[in-house]
Coordinates of C-alpha atoms and ligand atoms in Angstrom, one line a residue:
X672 CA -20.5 -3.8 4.7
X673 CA -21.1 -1.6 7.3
X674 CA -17.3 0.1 6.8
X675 CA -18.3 1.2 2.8
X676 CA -21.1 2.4 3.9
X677 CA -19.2 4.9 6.5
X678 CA -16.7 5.8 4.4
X679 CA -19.4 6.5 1.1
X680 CA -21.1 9.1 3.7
X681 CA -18.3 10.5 4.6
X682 CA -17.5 10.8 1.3
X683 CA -20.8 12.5 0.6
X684 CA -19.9 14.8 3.2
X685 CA -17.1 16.2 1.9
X686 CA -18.4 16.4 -1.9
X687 CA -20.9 18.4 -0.5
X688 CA -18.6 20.6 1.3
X689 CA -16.7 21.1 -1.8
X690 CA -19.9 21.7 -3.5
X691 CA -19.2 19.2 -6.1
X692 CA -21.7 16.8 -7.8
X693 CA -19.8 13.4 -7.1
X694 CA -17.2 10.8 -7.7
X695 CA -17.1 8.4 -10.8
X696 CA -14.8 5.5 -9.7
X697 CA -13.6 2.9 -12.5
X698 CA -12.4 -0.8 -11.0
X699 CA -9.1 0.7 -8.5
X700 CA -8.7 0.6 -5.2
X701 CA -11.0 3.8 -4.8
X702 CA -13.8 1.5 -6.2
X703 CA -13.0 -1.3 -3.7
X704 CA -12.4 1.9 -0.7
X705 CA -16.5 2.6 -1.6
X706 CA -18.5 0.1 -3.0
X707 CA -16.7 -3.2 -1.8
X708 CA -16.3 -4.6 -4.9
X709 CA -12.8 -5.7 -6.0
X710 CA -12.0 -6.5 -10.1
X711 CA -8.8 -5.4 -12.0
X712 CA -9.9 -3.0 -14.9
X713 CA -11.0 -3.9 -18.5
X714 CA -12.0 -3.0 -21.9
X715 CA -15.5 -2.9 -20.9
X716 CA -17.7 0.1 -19.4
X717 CA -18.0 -0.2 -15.3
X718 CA -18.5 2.6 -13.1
X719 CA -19.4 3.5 -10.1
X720 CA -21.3 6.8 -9.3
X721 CA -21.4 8.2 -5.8
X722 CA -23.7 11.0 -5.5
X723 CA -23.1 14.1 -2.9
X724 CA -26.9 13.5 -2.4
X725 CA -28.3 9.8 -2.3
X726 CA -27.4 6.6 -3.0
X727 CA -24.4 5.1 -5.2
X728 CA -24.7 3.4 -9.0
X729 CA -23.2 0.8 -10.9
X730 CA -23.0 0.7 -14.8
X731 CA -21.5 -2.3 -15.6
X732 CA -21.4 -5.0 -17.7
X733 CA -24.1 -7.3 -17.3
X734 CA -21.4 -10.6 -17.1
X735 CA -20.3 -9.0 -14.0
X736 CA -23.5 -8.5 -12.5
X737 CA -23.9 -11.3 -10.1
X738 CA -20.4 -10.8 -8.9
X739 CA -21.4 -7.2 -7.7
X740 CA -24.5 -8.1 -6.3
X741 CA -22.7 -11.0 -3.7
X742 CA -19.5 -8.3 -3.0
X743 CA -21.0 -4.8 -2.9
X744 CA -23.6 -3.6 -0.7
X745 CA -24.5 -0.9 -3.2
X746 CA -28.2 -2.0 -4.5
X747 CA -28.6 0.2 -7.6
X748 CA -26.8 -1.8 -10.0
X749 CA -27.4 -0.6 -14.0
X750 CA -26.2 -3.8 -16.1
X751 CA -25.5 -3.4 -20.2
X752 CA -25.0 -5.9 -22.4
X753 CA -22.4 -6.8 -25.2
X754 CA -24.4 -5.5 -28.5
X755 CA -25.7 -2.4 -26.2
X756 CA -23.9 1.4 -25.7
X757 CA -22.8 1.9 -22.4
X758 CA -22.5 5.3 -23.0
X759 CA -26.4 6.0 -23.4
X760 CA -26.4 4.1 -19.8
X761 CA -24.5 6.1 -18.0
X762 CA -26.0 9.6 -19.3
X763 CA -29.0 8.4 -17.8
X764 CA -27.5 7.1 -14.9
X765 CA -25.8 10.3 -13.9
X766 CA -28.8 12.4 -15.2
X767 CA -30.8 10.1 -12.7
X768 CA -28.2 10.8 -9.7
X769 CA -28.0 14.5 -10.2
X770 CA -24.4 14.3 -11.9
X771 CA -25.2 15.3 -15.4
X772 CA -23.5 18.2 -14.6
X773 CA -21.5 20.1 -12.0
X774 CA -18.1 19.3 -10.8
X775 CA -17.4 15.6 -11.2
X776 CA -14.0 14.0 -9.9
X777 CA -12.9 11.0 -12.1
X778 CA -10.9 8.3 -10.7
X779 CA -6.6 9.2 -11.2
X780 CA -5.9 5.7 -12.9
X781 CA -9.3 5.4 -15.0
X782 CA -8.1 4.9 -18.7
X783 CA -8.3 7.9 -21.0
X784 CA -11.0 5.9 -22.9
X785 CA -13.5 6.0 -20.4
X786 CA -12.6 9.6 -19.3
X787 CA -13.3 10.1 -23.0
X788 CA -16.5 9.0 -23.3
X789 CA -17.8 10.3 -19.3
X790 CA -16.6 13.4 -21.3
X791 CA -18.8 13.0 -24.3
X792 CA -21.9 11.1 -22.5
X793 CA -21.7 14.2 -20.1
X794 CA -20.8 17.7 -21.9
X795 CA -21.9 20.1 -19.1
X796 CA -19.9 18.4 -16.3
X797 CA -16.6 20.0 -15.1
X798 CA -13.8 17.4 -14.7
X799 CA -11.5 17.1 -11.3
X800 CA -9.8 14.4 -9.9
X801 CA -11.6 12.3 -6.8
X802 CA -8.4 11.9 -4.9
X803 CA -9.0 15.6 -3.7
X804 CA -11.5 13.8 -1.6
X805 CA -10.8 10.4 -1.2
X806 CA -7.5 11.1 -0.4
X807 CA -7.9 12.7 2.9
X808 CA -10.4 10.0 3.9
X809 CA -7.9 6.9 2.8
X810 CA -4.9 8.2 4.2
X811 CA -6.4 7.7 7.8
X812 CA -7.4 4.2 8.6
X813 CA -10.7 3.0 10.0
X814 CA -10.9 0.5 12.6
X815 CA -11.5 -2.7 9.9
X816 CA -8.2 -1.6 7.7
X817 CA -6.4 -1.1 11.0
X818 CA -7.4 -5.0 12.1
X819 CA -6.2 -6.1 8.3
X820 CA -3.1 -4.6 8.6
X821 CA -2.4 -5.6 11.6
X822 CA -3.1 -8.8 11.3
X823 CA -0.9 -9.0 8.0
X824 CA 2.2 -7.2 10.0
X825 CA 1.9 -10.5 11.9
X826 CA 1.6 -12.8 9.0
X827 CA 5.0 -11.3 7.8
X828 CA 6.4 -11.5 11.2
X829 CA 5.8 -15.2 11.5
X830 CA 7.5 -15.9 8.2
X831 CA 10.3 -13.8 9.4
X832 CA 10.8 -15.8 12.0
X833 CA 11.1 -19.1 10.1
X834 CA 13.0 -17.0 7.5
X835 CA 16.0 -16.3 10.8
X836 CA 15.7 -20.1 11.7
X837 CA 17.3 -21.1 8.2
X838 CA 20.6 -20.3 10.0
X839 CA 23.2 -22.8 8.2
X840 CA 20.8 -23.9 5.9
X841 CA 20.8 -20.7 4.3
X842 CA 24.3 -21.1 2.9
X843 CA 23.8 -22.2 -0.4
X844 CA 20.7 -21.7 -1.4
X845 CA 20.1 -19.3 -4.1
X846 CA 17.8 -16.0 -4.0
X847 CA 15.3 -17.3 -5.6
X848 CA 15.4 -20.1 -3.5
X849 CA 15.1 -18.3 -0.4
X850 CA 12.1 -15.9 -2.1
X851 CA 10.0 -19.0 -3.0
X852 CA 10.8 -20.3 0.9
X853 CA 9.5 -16.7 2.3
X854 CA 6.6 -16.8 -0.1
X855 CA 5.5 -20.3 0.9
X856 CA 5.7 -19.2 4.4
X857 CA 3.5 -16.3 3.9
X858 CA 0.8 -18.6 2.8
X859 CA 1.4 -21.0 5.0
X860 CA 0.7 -18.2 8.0
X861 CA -2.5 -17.4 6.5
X862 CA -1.2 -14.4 4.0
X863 CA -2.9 -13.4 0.6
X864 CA 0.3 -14.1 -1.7
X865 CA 3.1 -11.5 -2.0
X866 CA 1.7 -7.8 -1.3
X867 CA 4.8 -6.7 -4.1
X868 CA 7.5 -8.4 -5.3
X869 CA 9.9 -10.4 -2.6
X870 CA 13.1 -9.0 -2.0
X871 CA 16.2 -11.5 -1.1
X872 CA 19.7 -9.4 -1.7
X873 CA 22.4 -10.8 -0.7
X874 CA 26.2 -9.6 -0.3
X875 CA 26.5 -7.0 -2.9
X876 CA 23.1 -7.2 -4.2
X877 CA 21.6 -6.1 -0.4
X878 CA 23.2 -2.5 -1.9
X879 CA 20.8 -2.1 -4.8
X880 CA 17.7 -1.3 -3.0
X881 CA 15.3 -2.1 -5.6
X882 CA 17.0 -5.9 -6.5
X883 CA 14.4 -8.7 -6.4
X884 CA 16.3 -11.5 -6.3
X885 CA 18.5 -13.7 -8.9
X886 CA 20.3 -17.2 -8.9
X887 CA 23.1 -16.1 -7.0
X888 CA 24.4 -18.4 -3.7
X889 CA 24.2 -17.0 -0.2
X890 CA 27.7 -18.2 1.4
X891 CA 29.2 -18.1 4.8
X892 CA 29.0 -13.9 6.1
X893 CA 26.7 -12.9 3.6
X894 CA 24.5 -10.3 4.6
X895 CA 21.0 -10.7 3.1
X896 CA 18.0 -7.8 3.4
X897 CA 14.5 -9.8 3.1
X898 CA 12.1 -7.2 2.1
X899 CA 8.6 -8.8 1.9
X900 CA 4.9 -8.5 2.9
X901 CA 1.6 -10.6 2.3
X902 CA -1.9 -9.5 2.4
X903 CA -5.2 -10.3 4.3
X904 CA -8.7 -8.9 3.5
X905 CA -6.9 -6.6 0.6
X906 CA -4.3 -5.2 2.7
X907 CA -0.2 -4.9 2.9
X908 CA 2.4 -5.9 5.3
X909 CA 5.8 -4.6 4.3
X910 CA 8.7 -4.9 6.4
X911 CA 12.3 -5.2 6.0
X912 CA 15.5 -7.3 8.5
X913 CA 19.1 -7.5 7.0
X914 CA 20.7 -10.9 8.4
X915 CA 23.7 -12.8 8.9
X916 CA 22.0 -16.4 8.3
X917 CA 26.0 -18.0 9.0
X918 CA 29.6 -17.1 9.8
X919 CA 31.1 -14.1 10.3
X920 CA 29.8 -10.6 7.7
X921 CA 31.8 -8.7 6.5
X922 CA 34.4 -5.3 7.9
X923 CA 32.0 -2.8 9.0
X924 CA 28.6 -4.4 8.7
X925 CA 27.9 -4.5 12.3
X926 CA 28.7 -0.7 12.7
X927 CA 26.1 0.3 9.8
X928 CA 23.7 -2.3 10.8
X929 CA 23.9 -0.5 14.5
X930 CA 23.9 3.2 12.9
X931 CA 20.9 2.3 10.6
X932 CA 19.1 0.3 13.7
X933 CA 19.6 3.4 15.6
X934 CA 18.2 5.2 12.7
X935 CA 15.1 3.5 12.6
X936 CA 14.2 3.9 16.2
X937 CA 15.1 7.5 16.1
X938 CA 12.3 7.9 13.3
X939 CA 9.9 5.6 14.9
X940 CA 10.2 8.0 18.2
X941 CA 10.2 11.3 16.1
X942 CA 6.1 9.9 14.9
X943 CA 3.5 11.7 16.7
X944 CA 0.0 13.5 15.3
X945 CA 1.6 16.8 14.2
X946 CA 4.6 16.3 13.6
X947 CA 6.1 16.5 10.1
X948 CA 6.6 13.5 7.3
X949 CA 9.4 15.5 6.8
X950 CA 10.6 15.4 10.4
X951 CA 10.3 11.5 11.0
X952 CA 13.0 11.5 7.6
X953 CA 15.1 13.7 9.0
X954 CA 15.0 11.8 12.6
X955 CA 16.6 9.1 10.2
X956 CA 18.6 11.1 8.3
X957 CA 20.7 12.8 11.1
X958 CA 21.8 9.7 13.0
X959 CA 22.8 8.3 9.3
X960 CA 25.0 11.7 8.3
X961 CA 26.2 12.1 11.6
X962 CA 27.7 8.5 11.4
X963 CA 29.5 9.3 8.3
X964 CA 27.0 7.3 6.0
X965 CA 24.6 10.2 4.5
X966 CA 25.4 9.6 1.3
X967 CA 24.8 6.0 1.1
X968 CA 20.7 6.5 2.2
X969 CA 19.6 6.8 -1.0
X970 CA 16.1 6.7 -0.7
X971 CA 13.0 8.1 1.1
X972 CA 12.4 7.1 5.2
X973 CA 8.8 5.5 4.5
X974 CA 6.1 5.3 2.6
X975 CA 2.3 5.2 3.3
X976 CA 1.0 1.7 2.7
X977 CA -3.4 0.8 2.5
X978 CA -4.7 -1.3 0.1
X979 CA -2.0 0.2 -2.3
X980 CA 1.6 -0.6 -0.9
X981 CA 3.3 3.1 -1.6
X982 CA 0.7 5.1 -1.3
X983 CA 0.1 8.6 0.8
X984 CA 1.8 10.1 3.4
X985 CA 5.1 10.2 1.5
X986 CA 8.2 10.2 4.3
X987 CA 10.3 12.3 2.4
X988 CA 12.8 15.4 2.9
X989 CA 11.2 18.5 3.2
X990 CA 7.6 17.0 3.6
X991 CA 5.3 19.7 5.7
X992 CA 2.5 17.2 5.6
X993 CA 1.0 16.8 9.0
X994 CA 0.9 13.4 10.7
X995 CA -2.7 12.5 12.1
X996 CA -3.5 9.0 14.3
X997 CA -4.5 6.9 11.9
X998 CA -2.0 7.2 9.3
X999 CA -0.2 4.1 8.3
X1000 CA 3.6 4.4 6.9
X1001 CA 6.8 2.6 6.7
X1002 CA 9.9 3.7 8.5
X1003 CA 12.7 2.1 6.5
X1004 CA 16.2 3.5 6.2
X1005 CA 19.2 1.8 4.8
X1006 CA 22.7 2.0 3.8
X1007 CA 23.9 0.6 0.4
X1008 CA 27.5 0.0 -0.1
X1009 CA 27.9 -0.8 -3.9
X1010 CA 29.6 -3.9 -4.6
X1011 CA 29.6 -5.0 -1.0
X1012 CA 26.5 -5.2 1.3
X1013 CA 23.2 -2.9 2.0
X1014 CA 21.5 -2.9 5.4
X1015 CA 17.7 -1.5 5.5
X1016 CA 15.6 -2.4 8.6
X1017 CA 12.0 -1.4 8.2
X1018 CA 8.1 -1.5 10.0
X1019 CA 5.1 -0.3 9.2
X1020 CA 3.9 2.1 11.8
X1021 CA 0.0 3.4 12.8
X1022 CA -0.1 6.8 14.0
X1023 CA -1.6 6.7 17.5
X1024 CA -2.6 9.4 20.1
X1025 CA 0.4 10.0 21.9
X1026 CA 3.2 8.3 19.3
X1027 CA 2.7 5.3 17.1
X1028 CA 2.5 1.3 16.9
X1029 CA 5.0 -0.3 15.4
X1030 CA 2.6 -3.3 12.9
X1031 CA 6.2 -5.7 12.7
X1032 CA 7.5 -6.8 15.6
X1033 CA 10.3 -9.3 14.9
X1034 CA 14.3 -8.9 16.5
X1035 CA 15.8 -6.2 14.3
X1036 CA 19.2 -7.7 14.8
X1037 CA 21.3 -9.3 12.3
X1038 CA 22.3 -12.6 14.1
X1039 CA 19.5 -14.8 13.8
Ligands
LIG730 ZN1 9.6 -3.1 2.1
LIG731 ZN1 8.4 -0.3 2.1

């Protein structure tokens, strides 16, 4: 509990410093971020009100009440029943917590419903958005989401390395096949389910990087790019090999699969606190275009990845965001051949000190 409470003062902090009133969270992962308390959104009222003075509020409904109680460590918790307004309850909860009025920054995702009604229930409050402080504070780990994520980088790791014992057995089996195989080794490892949606692509699918999987056979030389991650205590692993499970692949593969290799290490090298997002891309980018591949990296280097999987910093072209230790991102270039094969090799990274961590540790070769 100790870790929401940090992060709700040093929220506090910076609302203050901002001179705004607070933050009204609706169920997201800012919610969890805060107050602890994990539940996918509904049509009923439940808020959370952080304060830039004093201690945080629930409204919620009162069916959820118990729930909150055993996950949150926030003690003021305002229940309403089915038959009651919410919206009279949380006029007097905010009026109570010195946010009747003032700037207040909504959750992004909240439905326009309950942005709506905070509107109505509280006419003299100026609306912003809480990511311009949450943000800042999410995009740089603290020790606990460091230790989940981690300790899911080695859950996906595990299954990877059952995943490159399949060898012959492979041949044959379909992508869905080999999804539902990673999938069960995730659990069986001690992952949370899927953190997104498995990928298995192989031969010409491996070039359409956003392919999930479908019913077709791997055969003898088929590359296949297994992009997959799990979760433990709510957060990701996400990490990408491109394989030859059996036989020989196919003209060229080994010369992309070494340019894209040497791609991602360039990237990974280029990470250090103040250097560029847009700098670690272009680390990638150069050894791809100088190779003669450029256009065939379709995509973004990286993505940040917390208890949402693409989430801030952005590795992208032109970026001038700063890296700072802490930050967590993927470094994952590729090459996509349409109609033939795709190669994409990615880790998630920390930002440390003096470079970074690398969170998946597997052989990033293709011959398993
Ligand atoms: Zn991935
Ligand atoms: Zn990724």
């Amino acid at each position: 509990m100790q870790n929401f409470e940090d992060r709700t003062r040093r929220c506090r902090r910076r609302l203050r410093e901002r001179g705004a009133a607070g933050v009204v969270l609706f169920p997201s992962p800012n919610l969890y971020y805060l107050g602890g308390f994990h539940e996918e959104p509904s049509e009923r009222h439940l808020f959370l009100f952080v304060p830039s003075e004093g201690d945080p509020a629930f409204v919620a409904p009162e069916l959820y009440g118990d729930q909150i109680r055993d996950e949150s460590w926030v003690e003021d918790v305002r229940l309403w029943a089915d038959g009651d307004d919410p919206v009279e309850l949380v006029a007097e909860t905010a009026t109570d917590l010195g946010m009747a009025s003032g700037e207040l920054l909504a959750d992004p995702t909240m439905w326009a419903r309950f942005t709506q009604d905070l509107r109505a229930a509280l006419p003299d409050a100026e609306w912003g958005l809480a990511d311009e402080v949450l943000g800042p504070l999410r995009v740089r780990k603290d020790d606990a989401e460091l230790d989940a994520l981690r300790r899911a980088g080695e859950v996906a790791d595990a299954a990877m390395r059952d995943v490159g014992e399949l060898g012959d057995d492979a041949v044959g089996m379909t992508e869905a096949d080999l999804v539902e195989y990673v999938e069960e080794r995730l659990v069986a490892h001690g992952g949370d389910g899927p953190s997104f949606g498995t990928i298995a692509g192989s031969g010409p699918n491996g070039a359409k990087p956003h392919h999930r999987h479908s019913d077709r056979e791997v055969q003898r030389g088929d590359p296949v790019v297994f992009d997959f991650g799990t979760r433990v205590d709510g957060y990701p692993s996400d990490q990408t090999r491109t394989v030859v499970p059996a036989g020989d692949p196919p003209a060229e593969f080994e010369s992309v699969h070494d340019v894209v290799r040497e791609a991602q290490q360039a990237a990974v090298d280029a990470v250090e606190p103040g250097v560029t997002a847009g700098a670690v891309d272009a680390a990638a980018r150069e050894v791809i275009e100088a190779a003669g591949y450029g256009d065939e990296f379709v995509h973004r280097t990286g993505h940040g990845a917390g208890l949402e999987v693409h989430e801030e910093p952005y590795i992208v072209a032109g970026s001038d965001r700063e890296l700072e230790t802490g930050m967590v991102f993927s470094v994952e270039p590729g090459v996509y051949r349409p109609g033939e094969f795709g190669v994409r090799i990615e880790d998630l990274v920390v930002v440390t000190e003096d470079g970074c961590e690398r969170l998946n540790r597997t052989d990033r070769g293709w011959r398993t």
